[in-house]
mmCIF file of C-alpha atoms in Angstrom:
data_model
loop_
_atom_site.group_PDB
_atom_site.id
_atom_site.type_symbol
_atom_site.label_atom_id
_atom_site.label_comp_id
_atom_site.label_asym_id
_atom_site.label_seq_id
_atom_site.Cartn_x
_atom_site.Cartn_y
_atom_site.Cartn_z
ATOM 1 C CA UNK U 139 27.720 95.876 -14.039
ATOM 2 C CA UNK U 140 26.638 99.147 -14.053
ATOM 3 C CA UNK U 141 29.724 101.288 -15.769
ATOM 4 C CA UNK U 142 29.943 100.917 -19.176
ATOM 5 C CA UNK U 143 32.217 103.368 -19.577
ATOM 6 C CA UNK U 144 35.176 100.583 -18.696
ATOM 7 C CA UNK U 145 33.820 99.067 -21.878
ATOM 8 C CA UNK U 146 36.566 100.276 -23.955
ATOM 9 C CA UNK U 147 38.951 99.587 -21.869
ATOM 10 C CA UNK U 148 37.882 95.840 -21.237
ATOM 11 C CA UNK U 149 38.242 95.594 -25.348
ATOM 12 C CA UNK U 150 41.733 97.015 -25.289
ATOM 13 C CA UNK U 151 42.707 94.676 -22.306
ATOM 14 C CA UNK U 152 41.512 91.778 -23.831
ATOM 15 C CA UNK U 153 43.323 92.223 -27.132
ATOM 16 C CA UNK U 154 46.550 93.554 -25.859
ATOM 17 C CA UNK U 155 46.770 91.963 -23.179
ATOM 18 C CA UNK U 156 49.246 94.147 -22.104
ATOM 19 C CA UNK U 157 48.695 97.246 -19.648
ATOM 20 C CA UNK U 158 51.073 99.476 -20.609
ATOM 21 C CA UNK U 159 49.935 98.896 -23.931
ATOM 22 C CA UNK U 160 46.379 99.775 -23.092
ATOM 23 C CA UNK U 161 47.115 102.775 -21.277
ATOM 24 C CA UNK U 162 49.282 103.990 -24.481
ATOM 25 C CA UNK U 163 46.104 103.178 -26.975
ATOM 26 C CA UNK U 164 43.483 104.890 -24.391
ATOM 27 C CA UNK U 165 45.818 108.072 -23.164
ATOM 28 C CA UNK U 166 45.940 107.166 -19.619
ATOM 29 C CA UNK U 167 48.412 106.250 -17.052
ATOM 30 C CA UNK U 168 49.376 102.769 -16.630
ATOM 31 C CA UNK U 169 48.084 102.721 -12.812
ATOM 32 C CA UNK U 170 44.715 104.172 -14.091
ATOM 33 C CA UNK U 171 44.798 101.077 -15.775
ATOM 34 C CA UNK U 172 45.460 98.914 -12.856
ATOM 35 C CA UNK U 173 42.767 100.401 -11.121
ATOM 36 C CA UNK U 174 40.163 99.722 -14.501
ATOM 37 C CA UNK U 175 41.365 95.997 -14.474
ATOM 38 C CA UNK U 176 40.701 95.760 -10.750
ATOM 39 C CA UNK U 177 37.444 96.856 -11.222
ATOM 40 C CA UNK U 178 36.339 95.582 -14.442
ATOM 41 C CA UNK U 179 37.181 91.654 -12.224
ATOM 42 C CA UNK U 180 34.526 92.805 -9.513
ATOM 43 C CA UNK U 181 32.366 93.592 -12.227
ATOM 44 C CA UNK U 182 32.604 90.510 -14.042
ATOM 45 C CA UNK U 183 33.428 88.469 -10.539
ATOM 46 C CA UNK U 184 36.315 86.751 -12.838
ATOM 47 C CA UNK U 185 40.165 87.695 -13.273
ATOM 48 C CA UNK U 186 39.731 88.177 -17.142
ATOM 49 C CA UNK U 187 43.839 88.012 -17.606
ATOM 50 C CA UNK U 188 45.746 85.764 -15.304
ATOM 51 C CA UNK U 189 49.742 85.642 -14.996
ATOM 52 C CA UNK U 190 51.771 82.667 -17.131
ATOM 53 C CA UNK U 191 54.950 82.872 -16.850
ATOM 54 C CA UNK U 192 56.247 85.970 -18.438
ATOM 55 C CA UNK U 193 53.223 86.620 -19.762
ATOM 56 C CA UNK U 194 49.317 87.150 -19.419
ATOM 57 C CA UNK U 195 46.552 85.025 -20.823
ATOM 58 C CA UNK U 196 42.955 85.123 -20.878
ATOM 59 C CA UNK U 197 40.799 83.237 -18.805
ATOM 60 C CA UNK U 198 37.421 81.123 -20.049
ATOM 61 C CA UNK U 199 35.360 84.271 -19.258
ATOM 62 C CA UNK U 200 37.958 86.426 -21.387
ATOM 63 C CA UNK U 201 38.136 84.342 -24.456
ATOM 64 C CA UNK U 202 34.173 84.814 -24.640
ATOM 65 C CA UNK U 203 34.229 88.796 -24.128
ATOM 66 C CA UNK U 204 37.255 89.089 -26.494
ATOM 67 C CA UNK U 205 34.840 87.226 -28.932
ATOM 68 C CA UNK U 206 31.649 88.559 -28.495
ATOM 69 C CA UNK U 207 32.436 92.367 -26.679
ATOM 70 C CA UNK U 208 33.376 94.148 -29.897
ATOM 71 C CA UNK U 209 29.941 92.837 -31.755
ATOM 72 C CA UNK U 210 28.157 94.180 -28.921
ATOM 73 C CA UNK U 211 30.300 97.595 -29.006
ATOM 74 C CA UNK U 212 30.104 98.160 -32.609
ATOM 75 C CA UNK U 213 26.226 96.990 -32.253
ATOM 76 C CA UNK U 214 25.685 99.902 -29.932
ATOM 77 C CA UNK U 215 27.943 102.160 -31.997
ATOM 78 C CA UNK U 216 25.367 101.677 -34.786
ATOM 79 C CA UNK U 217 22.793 102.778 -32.984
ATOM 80 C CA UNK U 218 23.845 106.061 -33.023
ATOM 81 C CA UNK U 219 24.315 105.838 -36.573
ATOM 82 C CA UNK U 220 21.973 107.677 -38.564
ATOM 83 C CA UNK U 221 19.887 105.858 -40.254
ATOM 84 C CA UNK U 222 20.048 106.603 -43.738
ATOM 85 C CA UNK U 223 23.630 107.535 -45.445
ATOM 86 C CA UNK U 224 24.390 111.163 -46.525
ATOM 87 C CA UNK U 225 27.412 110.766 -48.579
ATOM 88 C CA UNK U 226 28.262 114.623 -48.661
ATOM 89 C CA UNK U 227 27.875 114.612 -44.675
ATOM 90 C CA UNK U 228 30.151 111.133 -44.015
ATOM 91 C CA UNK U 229 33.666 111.721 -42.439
ATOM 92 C CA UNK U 230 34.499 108.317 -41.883
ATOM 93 C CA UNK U 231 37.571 106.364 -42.535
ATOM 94 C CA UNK U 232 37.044 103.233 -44.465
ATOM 95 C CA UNK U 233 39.666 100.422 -44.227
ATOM 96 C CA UNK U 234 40.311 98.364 -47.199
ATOM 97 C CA UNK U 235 42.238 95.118 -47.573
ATOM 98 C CA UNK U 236 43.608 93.268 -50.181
ATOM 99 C CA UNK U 237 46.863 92.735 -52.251
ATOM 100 C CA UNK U 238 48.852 95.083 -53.382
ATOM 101 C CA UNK U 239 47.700 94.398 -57.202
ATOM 102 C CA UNK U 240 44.318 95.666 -55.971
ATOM 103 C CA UNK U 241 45.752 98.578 -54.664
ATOM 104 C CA UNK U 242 47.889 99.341 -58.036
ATOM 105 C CA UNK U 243 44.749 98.133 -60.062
ATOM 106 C CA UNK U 244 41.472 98.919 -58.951
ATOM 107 C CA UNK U 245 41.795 101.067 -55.558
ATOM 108 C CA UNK U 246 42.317 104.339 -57.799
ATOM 109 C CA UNK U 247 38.939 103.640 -59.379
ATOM 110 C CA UNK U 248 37.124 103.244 -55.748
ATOM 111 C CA UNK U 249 38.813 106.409 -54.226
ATOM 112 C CA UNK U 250 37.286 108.842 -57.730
ATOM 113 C CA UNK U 251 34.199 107.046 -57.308
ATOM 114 C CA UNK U 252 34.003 108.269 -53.438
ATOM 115 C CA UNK U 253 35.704 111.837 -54.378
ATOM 116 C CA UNK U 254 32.979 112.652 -55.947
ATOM 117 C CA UNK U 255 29.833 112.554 -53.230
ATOM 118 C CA UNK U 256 31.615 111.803 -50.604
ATOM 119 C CA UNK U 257 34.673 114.663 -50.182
ATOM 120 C CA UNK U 258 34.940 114.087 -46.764
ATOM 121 C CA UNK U 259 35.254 110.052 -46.353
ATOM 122 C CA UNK U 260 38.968 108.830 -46.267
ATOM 123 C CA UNK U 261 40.586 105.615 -47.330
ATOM 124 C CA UNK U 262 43.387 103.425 -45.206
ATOM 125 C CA UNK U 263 44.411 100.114 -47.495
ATOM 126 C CA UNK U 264 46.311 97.479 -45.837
ATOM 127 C CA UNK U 265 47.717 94.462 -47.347
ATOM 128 C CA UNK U 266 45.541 91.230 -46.508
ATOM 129 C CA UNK U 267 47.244 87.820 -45.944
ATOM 130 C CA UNK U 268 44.413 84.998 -46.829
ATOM 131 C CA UNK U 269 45.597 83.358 -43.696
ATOM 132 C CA UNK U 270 44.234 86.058 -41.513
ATOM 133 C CA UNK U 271 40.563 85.127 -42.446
ATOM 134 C CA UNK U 272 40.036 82.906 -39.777
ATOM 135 C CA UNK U 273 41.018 86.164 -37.305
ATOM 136 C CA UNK U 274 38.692 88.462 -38.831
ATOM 137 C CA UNK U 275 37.224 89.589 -35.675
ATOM 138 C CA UNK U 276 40.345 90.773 -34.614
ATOM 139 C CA UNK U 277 41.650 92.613 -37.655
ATOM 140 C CA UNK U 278 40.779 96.406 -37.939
ATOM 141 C CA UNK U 279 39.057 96.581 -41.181
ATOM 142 C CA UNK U 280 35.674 96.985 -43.450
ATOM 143 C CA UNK U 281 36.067 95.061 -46.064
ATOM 144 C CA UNK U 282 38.314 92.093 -46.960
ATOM 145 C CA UNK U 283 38.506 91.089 -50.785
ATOM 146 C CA UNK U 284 40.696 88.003 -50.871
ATOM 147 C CA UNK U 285 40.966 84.330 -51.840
ATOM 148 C CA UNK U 286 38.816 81.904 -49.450
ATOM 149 C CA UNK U 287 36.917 78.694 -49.869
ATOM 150 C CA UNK U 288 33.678 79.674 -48.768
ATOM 151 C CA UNK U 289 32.110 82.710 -46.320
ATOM 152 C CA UNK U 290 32.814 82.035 -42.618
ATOM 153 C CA UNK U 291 30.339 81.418 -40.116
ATOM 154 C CA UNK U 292 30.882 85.136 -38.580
ATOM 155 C CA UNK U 293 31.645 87.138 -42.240
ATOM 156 C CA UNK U 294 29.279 88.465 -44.722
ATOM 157 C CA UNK U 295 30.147 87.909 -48.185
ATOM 158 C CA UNK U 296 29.353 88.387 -51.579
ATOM 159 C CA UNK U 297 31.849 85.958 -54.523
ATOM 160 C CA UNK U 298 32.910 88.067 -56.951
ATOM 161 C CA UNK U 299 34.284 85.700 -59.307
ATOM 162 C CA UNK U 300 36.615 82.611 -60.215
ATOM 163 C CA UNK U 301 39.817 82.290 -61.757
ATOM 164 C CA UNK U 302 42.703 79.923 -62.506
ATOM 165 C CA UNK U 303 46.377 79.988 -62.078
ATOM 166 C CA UNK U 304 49.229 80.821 -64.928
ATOM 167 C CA UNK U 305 52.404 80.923 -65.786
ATOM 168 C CA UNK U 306 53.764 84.478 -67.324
ATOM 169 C CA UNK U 307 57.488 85.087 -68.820
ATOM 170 C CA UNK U 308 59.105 88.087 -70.917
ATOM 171 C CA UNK U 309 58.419 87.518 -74.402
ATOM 172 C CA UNK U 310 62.608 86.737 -75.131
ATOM 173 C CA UNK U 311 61.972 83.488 -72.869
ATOM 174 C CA UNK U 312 63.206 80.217 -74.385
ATOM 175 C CA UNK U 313 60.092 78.760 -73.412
ATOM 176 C CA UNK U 314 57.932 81.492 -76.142
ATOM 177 C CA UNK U 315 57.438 79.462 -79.196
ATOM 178 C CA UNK U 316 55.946 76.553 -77.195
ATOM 179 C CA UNK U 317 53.895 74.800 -74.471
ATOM 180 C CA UNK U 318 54.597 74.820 -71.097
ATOM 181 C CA UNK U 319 55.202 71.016 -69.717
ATOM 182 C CA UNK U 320 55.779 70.035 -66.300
ATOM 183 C CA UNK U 321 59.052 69.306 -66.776
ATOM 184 C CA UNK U 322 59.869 72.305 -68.071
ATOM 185 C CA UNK U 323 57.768 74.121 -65.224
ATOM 186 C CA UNK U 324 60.319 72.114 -62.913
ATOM 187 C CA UNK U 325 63.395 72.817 -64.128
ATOM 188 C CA UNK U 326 62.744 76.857 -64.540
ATOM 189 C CA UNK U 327 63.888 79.727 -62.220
ATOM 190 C CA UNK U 328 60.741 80.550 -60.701
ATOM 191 C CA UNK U 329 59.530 84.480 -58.711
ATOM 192 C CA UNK U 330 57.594 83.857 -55.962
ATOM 193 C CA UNK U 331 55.623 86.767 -54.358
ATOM 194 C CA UNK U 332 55.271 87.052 -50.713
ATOM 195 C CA UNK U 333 53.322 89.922 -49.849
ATOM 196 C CA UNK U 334 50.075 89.831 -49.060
ATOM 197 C CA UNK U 335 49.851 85.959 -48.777
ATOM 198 C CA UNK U 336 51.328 83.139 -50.677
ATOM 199 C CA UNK U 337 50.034 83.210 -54.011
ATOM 200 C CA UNK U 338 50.612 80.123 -55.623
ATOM 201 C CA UNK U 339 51.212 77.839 -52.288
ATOM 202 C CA UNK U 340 48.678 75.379 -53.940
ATOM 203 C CA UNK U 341 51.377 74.830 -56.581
ATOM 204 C CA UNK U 342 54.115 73.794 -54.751
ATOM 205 C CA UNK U 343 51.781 71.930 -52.420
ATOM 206 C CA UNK U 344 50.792 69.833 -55.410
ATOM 207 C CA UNK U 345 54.202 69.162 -56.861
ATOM 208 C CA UNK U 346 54.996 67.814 -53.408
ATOM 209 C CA UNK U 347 52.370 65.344 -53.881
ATOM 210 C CA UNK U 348 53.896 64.244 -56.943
ATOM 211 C CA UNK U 349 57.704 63.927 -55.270
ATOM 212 C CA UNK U 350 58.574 67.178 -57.256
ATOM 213 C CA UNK U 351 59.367 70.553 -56.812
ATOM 214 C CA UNK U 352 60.445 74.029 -58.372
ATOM 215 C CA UNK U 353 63.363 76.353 -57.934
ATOM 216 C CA UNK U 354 62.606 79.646 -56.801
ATOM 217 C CA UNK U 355 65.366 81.743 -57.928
ATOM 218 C CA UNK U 356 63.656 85.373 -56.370
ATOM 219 C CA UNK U 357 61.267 85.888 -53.445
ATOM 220 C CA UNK U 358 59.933 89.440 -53.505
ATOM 221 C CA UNK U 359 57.033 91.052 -51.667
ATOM 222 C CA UNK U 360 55.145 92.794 -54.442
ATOM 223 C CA UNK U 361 53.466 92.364 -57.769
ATOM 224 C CA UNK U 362 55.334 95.277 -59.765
ATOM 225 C CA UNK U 363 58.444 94.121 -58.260
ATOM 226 C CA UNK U 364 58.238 91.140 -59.168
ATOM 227 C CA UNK U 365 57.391 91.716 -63.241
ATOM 228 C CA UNK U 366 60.241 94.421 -63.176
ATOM 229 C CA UNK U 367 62.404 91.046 -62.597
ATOM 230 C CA UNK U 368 60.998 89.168 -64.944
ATOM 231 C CA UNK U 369 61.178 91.146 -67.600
ATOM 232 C CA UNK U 370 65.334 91.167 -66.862
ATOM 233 C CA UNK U 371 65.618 87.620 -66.403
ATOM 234 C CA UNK U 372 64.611 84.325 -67.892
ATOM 235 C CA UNK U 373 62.401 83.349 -65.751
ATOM 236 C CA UNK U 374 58.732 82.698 -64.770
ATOM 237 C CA UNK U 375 55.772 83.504 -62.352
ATOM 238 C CA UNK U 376 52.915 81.992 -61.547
ATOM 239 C CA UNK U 377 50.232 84.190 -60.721
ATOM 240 C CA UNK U 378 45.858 84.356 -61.242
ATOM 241 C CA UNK U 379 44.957 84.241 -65.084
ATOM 242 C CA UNK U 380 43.575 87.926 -64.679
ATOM 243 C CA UNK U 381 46.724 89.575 -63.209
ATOM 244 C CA UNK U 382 49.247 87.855 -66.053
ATOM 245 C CA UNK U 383 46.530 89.226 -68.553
ATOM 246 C CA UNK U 384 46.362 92.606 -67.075
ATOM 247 C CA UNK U 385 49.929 93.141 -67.001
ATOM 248 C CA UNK U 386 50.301 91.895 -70.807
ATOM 249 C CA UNK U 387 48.693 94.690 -71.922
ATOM 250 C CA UNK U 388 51.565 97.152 -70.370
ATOM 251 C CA UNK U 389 54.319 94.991 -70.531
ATOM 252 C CA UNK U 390 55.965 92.364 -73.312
ATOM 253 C CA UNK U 391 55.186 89.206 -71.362
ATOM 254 C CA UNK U 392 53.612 86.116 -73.021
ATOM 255 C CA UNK U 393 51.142 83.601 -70.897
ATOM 256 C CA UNK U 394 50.917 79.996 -70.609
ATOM 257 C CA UNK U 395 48.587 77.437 -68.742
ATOM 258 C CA UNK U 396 49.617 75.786 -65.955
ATOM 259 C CA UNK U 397 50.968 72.723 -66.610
ATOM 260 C CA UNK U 398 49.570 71.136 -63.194
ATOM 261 C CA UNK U 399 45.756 70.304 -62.346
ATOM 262 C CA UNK U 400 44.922 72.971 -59.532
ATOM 263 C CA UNK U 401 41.253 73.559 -58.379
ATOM 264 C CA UNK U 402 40.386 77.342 -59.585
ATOM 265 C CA UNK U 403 40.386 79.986 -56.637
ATOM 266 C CA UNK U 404 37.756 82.062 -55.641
ATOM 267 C CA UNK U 405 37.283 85.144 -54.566
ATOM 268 C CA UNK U 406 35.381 87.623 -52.703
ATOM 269 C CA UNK U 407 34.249 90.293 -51.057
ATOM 270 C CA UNK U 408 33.887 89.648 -47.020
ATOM 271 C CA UNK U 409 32.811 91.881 -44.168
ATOM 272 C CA UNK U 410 32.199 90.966 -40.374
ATOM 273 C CA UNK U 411 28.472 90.916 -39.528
ATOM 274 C CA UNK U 412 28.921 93.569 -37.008
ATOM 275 C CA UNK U 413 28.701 95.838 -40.366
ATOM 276 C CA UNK U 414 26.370 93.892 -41.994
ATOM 277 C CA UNK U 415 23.012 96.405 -41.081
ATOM 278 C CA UNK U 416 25.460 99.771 -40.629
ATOM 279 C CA UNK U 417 24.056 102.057 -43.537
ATOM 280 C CA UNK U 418 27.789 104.022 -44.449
ATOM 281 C CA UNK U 419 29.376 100.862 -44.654
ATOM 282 C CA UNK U 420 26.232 99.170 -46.826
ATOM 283 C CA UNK U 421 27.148 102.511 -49.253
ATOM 284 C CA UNK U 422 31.162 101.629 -49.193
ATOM 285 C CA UNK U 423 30.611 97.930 -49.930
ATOM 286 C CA UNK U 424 27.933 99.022 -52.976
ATOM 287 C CA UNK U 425 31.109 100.884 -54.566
ATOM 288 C CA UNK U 426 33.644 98.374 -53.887
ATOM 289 C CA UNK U 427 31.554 95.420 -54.990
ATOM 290 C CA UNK U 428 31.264 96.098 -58.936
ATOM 291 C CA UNK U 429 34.262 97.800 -59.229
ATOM 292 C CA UNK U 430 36.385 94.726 -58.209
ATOM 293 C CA UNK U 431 33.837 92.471 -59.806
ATOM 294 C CA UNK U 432 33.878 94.078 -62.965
ATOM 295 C CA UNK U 433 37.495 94.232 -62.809
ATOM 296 C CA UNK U 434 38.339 90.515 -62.262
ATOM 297 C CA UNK U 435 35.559 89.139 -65.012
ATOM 298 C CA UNK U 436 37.012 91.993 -67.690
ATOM 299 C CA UNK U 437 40.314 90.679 -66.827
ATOM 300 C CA UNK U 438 39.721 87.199 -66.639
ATOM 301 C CA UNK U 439 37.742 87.348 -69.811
ATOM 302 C CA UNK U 440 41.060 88.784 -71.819
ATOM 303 C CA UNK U 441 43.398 86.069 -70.171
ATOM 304 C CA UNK U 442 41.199 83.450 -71.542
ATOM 305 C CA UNK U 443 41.879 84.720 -74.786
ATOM 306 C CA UNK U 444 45.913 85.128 -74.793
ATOM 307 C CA UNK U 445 45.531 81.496 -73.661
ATOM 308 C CA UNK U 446 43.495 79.808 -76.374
ATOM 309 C CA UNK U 447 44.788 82.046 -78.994
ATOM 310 C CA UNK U 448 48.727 80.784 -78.189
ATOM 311 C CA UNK U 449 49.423 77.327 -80.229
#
C-alpha cells in the first residue's frame, strides 16, 4: 500500500463502522467514502467490514488494524513531536478521566498548576467508568486515574495509593452514638452513586454471598448530589475512606467502618503505551501524578483518624 493518506480514514471506518458516520467525523461526502473503502480493500486485498444483517462487522484482518492501526498512527504522530517539551509553546488539549469527585477535588489544583507555564494547553475531563479499562484503546483520552486490579498488558501505570471502603451519615443519624453492625448496615436506607462507575458494587456483591442484601432508597449520579441527600435524610453511603473524610471537613457527617470484610481498592494512574515515550504528555502525567497522589494519602491519612478516634 502505497497511500497513506487513507490512513485516517481506515481508523474512522474501523471504529464507526458506519459510513455516514465517517464521512461526518472526516468532512467528506458519504460517496467519497465509498470510494476510500473500495480502495482501502484493494489495498489490504481484504473486505475490512462485511454486511450482517442490519449491520456491519469487522472481518479477522479488521479486528487486527482496529487494534494495532492507532499505535502505529499515534507512533508516527510522535515523530513529529518535538523532542523536548516547551510548556509556554504547547497548545494541546489534554483529556482527563476520572470521577466526578476528582473533578470537584483535585482537577482545580492540576488546571493552576498548568496556567501557570503552560497558558496555552487546554483541559477536556470526562467521567471514567472502571469498566471501560479493558477498552482503553478505544477511549479518547491521556490519562485514566481510576480503580483497577493491576496495570493491563497494553497501559502504562503508576499506583498511587490504597484505600478502604466506609460508611458516612449526617451527624443527627440514629446510628451516631454507636458502631455500625451488619445488621444494622442491612436494614438502613442506603445512596448509591452511579456516575462514573459503581462504587461500592463489591459490597453488595459480598452481601449476596452471605444470602443478604441492602435497600437502596436513592440512586443518583454524582458525589455532591448525593451528600446534599444525606444530609436531609437518615440515611447512609458507602463510599472510599478518603472521600467520607474529605467531605467531613465541609459538611456535619460522622464516619464508620464497614461492617463487611472487603479487599481494599487500589488506584492509579494509567495511560496507553502509545503515550508512554511522547514528551508533552510525559510533562502532563508529571503534574497529574503527585497532585492526585498527594491528595488521596492526605486524605486517607485524616479518615484513618475520624475512624479510630470514634468509640
Amino acid at each position: 500500500m502505497n497511500n497513506y493518506k487513507l490512513l485516517p480514514a481506515l481508523v474512522s471506518i474501523l471504529q464507526t463502522l458506519n459510513l455516514t458516520e465517517s464521512s461526518k467525523q472526516l468532512g467528506v461526502t458519504q460517496s467519497a467514502m465509498s470510494k476510500t473503502l473500495h480502495q482501502l480493500r484493494e489495498d489490504f486485498h481484504d473486505k475490512i467490514i462485511v454486511r450482517e444483517a442490519n449491520q456491519f462487522i469487522l472481518t479477522k484482518k479488521g479486528e487486527k488494524l482496529k487494534e494495532k492501526l492507532p499505535i502505529l498512527m499515534q507512533q508516527l504522530d510522535n515523530l513529529y513531536a518535538p523532542e523536548l517539551m516547551e510548556p509556554s509553546l504547547c497548545e494541546r488539549k489534554f483529556i482527563l478521566a476520572s470521577s466526578d469527585y476528582v473533578a470537584q477535588a483535585i482537577l482545580p489544583s492540576i488546571f493552576s498548576n498548568i496556567e501557570i507555564d503552560a497558558p496555552n494547553v487546554s483541559i477536556e475531563y470526562k467521567l471514567w467508568h472502571k469498566d471501560s479499562l479493558n477498552k482503553f484503546a478505544e477511549q479518547d483520552v491521556d490519562l485514566v486515574a481510576t480503580i483497577a486490579d493491576s496495570i493491563p498488558d497494553n497501559l502504562y501505570g503508576k499506583r498511587m495509593a490504597e484505600d478502604q471502603l466506609a460508611v458516612v451519615f449526617r451527624s443527627t443519624h440514629p446510628k451516631t452514638n454507636s458502631d455500625m453492625t451488619i445488621n444494622d448496615y442491612i436494614e438502613g436506607r442506603h445512596i448509591l452513586i452511579s456516575g462514573g462507575g459503581d462504587k461500592d458494587s463489591s459490597v453488595d456483591h459480598a452481601l449476596s454471598m452471605m444470602s443478604l442484601n441492602r435497600h437502596i432508597s436513592a440512586t443518583v449520579p454524582f458525589f455532591q448530589a448525593a451528600i446534599e441527600l444525606l444530609l436531609k435524610t437518615d440515611t447512609m453511603l458507602t463510599i472510599p475512606l478518603h472521600i467520607a473524610a474529605d467531605f467531613t471537613q465541609n459538611y456535619d457527617l460522622q464516619i464508620r467502618r464497614l461492617p463487611i470484610d472487603i479487599k481494599e481498592q487500589q488506584y492509579y494512574l494509567l495511560w496507553h503505551a502509545k503515550h508512554h515515550q511522547d514528551p508533552e504528555h510525559r510533562w502532563f502525567r508529571d503534574i497529574c501524578f503527585p497532585l492526585i497522589k498527594n491528595h488521596l494519602e492526605r486524605t486517607i491519612e485524616h479518615g484513618m483518624k475520624l475512624i479510630h478516634t470514634h468509640k
